[in-house]
Tab-separated table of C-alpha atoms in Angstrom:
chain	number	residue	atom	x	y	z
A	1	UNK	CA	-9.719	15.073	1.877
A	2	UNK	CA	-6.234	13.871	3.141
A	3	UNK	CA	-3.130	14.523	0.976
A	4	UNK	CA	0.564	12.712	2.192
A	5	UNK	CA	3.555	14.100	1.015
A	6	UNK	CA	7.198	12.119	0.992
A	7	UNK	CA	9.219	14.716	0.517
A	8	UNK	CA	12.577	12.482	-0.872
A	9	UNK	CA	11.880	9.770	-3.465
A	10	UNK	CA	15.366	8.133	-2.828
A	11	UNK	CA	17.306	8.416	0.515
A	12	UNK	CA	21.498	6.682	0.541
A	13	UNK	CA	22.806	5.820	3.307
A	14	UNK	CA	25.653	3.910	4.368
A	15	UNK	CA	25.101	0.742	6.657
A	16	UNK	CA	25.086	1.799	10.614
A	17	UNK	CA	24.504	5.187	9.911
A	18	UNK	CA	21.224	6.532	10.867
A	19	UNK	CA	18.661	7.796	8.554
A	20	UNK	CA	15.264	10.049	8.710
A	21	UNK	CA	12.594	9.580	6.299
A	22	UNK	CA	9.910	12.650	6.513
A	23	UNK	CA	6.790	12.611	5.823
A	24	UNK	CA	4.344	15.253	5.961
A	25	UNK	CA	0.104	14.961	5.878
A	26	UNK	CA	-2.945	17.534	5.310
A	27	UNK	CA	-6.266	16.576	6.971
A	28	UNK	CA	-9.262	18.860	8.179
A	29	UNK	CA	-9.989	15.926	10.443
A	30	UNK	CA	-8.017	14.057	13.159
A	31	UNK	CA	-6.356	10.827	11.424
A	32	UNK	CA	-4.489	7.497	11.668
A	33	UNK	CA	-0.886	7.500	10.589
A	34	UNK	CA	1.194	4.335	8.940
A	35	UNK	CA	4.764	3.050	7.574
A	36	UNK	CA	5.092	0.253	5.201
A	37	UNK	CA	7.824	-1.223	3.975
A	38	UNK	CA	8.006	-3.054	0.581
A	39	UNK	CA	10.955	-5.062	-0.581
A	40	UNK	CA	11.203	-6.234	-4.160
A	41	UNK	CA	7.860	-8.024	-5.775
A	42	UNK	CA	6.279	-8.248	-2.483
A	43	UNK	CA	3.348	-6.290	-1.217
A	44	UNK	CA	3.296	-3.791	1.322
A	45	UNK	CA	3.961	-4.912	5.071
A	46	UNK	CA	2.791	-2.579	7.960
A	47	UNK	CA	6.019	-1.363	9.659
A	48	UNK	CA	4.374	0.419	12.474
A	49	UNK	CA	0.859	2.815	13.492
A	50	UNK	CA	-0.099	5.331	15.220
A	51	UNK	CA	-3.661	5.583	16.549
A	52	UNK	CA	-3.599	7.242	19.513
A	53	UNK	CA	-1.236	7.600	22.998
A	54	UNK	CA	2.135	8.081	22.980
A	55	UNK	CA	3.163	10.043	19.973
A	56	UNK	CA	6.371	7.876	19.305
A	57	UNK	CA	5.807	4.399	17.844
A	58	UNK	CA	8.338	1.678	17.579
A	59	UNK	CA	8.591	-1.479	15.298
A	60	UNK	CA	10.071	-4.573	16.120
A	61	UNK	CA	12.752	-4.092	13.533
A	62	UNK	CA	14.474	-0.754	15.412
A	63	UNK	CA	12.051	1.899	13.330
A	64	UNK	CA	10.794	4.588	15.063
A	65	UNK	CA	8.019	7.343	14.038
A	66	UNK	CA	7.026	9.902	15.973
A	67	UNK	CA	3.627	12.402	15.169
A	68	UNK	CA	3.839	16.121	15.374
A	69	UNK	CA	0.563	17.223	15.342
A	70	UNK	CA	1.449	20.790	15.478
A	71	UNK	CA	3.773	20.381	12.390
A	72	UNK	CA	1.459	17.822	10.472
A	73	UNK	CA	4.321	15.049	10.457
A	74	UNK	CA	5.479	11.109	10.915
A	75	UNK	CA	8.742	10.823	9.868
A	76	UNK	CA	10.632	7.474	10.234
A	77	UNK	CA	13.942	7.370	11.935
A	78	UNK	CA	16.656	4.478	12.524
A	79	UNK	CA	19.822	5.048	14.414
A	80	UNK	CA	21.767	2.375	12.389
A	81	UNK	CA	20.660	0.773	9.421
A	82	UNK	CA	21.157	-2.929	7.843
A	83	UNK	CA	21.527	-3.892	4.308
A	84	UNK	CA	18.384	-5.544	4.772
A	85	UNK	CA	16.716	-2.206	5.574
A	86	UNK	CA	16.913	-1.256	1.834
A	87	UNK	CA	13.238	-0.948	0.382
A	88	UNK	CA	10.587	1.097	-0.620
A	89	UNK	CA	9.065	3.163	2.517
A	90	UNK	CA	4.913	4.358	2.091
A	91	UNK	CA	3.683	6.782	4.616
A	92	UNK	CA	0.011	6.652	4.336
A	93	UNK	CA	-2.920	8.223	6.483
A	94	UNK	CA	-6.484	7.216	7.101
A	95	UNK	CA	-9.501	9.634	8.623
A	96	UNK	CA	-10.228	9.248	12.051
A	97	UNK	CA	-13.291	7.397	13.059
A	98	UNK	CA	-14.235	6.968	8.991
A	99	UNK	CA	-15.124	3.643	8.590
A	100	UNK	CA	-14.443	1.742	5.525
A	101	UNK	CA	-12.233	4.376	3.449
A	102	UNK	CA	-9.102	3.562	1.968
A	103	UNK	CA	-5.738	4.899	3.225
A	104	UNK	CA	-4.029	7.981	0.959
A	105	UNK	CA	-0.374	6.905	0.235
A	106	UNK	CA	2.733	9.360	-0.264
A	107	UNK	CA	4.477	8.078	-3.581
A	108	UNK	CA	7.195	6.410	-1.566
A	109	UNK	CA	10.672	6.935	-0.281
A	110	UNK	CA	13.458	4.268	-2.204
A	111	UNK	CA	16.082	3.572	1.033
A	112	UNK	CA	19.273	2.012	-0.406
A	113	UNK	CA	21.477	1.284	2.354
A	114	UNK	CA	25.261	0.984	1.088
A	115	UNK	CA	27.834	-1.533	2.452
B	1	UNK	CA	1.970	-14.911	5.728
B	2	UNK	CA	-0.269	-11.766	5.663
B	3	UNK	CA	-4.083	-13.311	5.808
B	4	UNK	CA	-4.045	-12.084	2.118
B	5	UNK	CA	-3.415	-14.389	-0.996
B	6	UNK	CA	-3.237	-13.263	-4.535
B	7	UNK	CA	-3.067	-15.798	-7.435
B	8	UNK	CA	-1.310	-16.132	-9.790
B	9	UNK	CA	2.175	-14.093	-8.302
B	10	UNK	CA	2.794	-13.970	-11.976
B	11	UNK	CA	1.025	-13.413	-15.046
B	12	UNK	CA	2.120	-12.869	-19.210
B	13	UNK	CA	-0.837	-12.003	-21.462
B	14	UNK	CA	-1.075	-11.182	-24.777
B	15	UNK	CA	-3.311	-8.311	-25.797
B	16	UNK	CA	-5.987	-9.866	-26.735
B	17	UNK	CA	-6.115	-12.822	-23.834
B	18	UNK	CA	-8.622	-12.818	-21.392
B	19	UNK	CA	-6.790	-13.631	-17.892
B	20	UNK	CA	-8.562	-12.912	-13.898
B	21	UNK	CA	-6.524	-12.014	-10.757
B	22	UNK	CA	-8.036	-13.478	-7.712
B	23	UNK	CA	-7.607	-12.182	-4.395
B	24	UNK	CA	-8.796	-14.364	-0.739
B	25	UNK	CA	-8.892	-13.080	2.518
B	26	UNK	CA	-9.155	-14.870	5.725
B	27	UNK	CA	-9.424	-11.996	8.322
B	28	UNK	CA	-13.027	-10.890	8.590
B	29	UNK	CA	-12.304	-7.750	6.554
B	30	UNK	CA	-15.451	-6.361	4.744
B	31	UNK	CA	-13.280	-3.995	2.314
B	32	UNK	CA	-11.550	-4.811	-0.106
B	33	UNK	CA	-9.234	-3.295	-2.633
B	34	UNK	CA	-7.474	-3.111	-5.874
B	35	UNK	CA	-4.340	-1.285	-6.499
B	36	UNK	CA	-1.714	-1.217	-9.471
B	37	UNK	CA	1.622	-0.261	-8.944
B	38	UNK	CA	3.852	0.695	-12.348
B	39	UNK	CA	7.327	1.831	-12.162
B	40	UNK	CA	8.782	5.189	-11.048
B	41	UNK	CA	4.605	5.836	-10.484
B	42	UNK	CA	2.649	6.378	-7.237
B	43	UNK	CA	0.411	3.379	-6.177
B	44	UNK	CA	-3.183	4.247	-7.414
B	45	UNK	CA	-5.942	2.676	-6.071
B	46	UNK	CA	-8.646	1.036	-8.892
B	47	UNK	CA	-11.641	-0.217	-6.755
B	48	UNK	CA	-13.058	-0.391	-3.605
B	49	UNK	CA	-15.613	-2.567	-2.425
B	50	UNK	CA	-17.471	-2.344	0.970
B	51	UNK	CA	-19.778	-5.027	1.945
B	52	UNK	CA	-19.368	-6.440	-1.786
B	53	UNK	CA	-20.807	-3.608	-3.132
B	54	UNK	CA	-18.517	-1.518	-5.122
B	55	UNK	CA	-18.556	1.955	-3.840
B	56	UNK	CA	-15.557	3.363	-5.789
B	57	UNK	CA	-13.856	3.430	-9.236
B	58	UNK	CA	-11.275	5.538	-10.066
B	59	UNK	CA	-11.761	5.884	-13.587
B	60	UNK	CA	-10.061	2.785	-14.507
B	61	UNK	CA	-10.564	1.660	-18.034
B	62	UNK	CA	-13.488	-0.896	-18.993
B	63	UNK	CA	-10.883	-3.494	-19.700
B	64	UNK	CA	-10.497	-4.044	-16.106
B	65	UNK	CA	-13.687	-5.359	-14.676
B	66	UNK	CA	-13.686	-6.128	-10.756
B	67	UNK	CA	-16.078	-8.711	-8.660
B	68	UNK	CA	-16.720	-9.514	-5.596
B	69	UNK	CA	-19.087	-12.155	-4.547
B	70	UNK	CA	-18.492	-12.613	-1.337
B	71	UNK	CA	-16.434	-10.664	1.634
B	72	UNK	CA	-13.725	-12.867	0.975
B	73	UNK	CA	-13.173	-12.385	-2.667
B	74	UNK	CA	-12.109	-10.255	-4.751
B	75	UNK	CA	-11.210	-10.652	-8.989
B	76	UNK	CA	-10.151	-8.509	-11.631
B	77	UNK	CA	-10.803	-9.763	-14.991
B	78	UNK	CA	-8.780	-8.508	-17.563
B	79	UNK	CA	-9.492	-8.398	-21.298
B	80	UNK	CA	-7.939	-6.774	-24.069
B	81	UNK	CA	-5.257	-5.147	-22.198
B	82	UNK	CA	-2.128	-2.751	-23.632
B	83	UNK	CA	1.323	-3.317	-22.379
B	84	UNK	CA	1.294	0.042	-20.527
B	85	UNK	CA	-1.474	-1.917	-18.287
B	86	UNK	CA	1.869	-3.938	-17.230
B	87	UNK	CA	2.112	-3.606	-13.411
B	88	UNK	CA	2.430	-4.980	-10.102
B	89	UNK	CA	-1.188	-5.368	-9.025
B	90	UNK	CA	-1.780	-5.093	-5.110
B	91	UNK	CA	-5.229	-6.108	-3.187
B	92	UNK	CA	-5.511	-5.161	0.255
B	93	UNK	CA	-8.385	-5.870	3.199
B	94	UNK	CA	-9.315	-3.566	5.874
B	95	UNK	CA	-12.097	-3.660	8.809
B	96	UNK	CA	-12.800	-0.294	9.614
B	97	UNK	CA	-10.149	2.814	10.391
B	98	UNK	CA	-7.581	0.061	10.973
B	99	UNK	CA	-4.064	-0.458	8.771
B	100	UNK	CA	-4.795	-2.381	5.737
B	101	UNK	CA	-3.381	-5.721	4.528
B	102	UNK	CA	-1.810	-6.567	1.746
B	103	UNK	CA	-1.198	-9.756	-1.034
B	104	UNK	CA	2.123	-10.267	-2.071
B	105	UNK	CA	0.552	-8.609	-5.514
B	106	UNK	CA	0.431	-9.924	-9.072
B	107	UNK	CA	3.173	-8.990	-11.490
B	108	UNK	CA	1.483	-8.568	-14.827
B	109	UNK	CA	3.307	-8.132	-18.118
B	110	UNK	CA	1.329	-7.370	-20.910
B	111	UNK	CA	3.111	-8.301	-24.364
């Protein structure tokens, strides 16, 4: 079984300062790592993925992850952040190779980026 | 525009209503999903279906009953509901190991 912790429910920051948001997983088995974002009322949108290569991943928005396999992590980093940028942030996992199985979400990091 | 449409976006029902959710996807995806979302609460998935056939169910109450006829579709009918049952309710798609997709959600309020 996969377990993903998020370990800081609500991350301030001030607008063009940078911010990290960690995120932590337990598998036995290689896996699949993912960011969503999800602003107000709306579903979750992928922000970026990991699969496999290059162990930093970058979304069109300026969002970078990077996977530490050694230290079981995927945190989410932005040099400067927007207003726009403030929204709820899942890191979520999925077994490699597993088929049809749904992913485990970490409960969620609240990013309120202050003007 | 996600390839995922839930209907209605919003939703008030009384407790003893009867009201569905109705989920549509157009990418090919043979899983499906239900999640509900409350406030200051992790996301916690309901049901799964793979192929149509329901092959999880995580102890959700009888009041929510899912189907699936088809790949495409996916309903939760709703009957006799309590206002803690008031939520944002998510479906998602996947097609294997890949990221899922998700509907813009149902906001249910249960009065």
């Amino acid at each position: 079984a996969q377990s993903v912790t998020q370990l800081d429910s609500q991350v301030p920051v001030f607008e063009e300062a940078p911010v990290e948001l960690r995120c932590n997983y337990s598998s036995s088995v290689s896996v699949y790592l993912f960011w969503y974002v999800q602003y107000p009322n709306q579903g979750l949108q992928l922000l970026l993925k990991y699969l496999s290569g290059s162990t930093l991943v970058e979304s069109i928005n300026g969002f970078e992850a990077e996977f530490n396999k050694s230290q079981t992590s995927f945190h989410l980093r932005k040099p400067s952040v927007h207003i726009s940028d403030t929204a709820e942030y899942f890191c979520a996992v999925s077994p490699w190779n597993s088929g049809n199985t749904p992913l485990v979400f970490g409960k969620g990091t609240r990013l309120s980026v202050i003007a | 525009e996600t390839g995922v449409t839930q209907t209605p976006r919003h939703l008030v029902m009384g407790m003893t209503n009867k009201k569905s959710l109705k989920c549509e996807q157009h990418l090919g995806h043979n899983a499906m999903y239900w999640y509900k979302q409350s406030a200051k609460k992790p996301l916690e998935l309901m049901f799964v279906y793979n192929f149509k056939e329901q092959t999880e169910n995580n102890s959700v109450p009888s009041r929510f009953s899912p189907e699936c006829p088809n790949s495409s579709h996916l309903f939760l009918h709703l009957h006799t509901l309590q206002p803690e049952d008031s939520a944002l309710y998510l479906c998602a798609s996947t097609q294997g190991h890949t990221e899922a997709f998700f509907g813009q959600g149902t906001r249910l309020t249960v009065v």
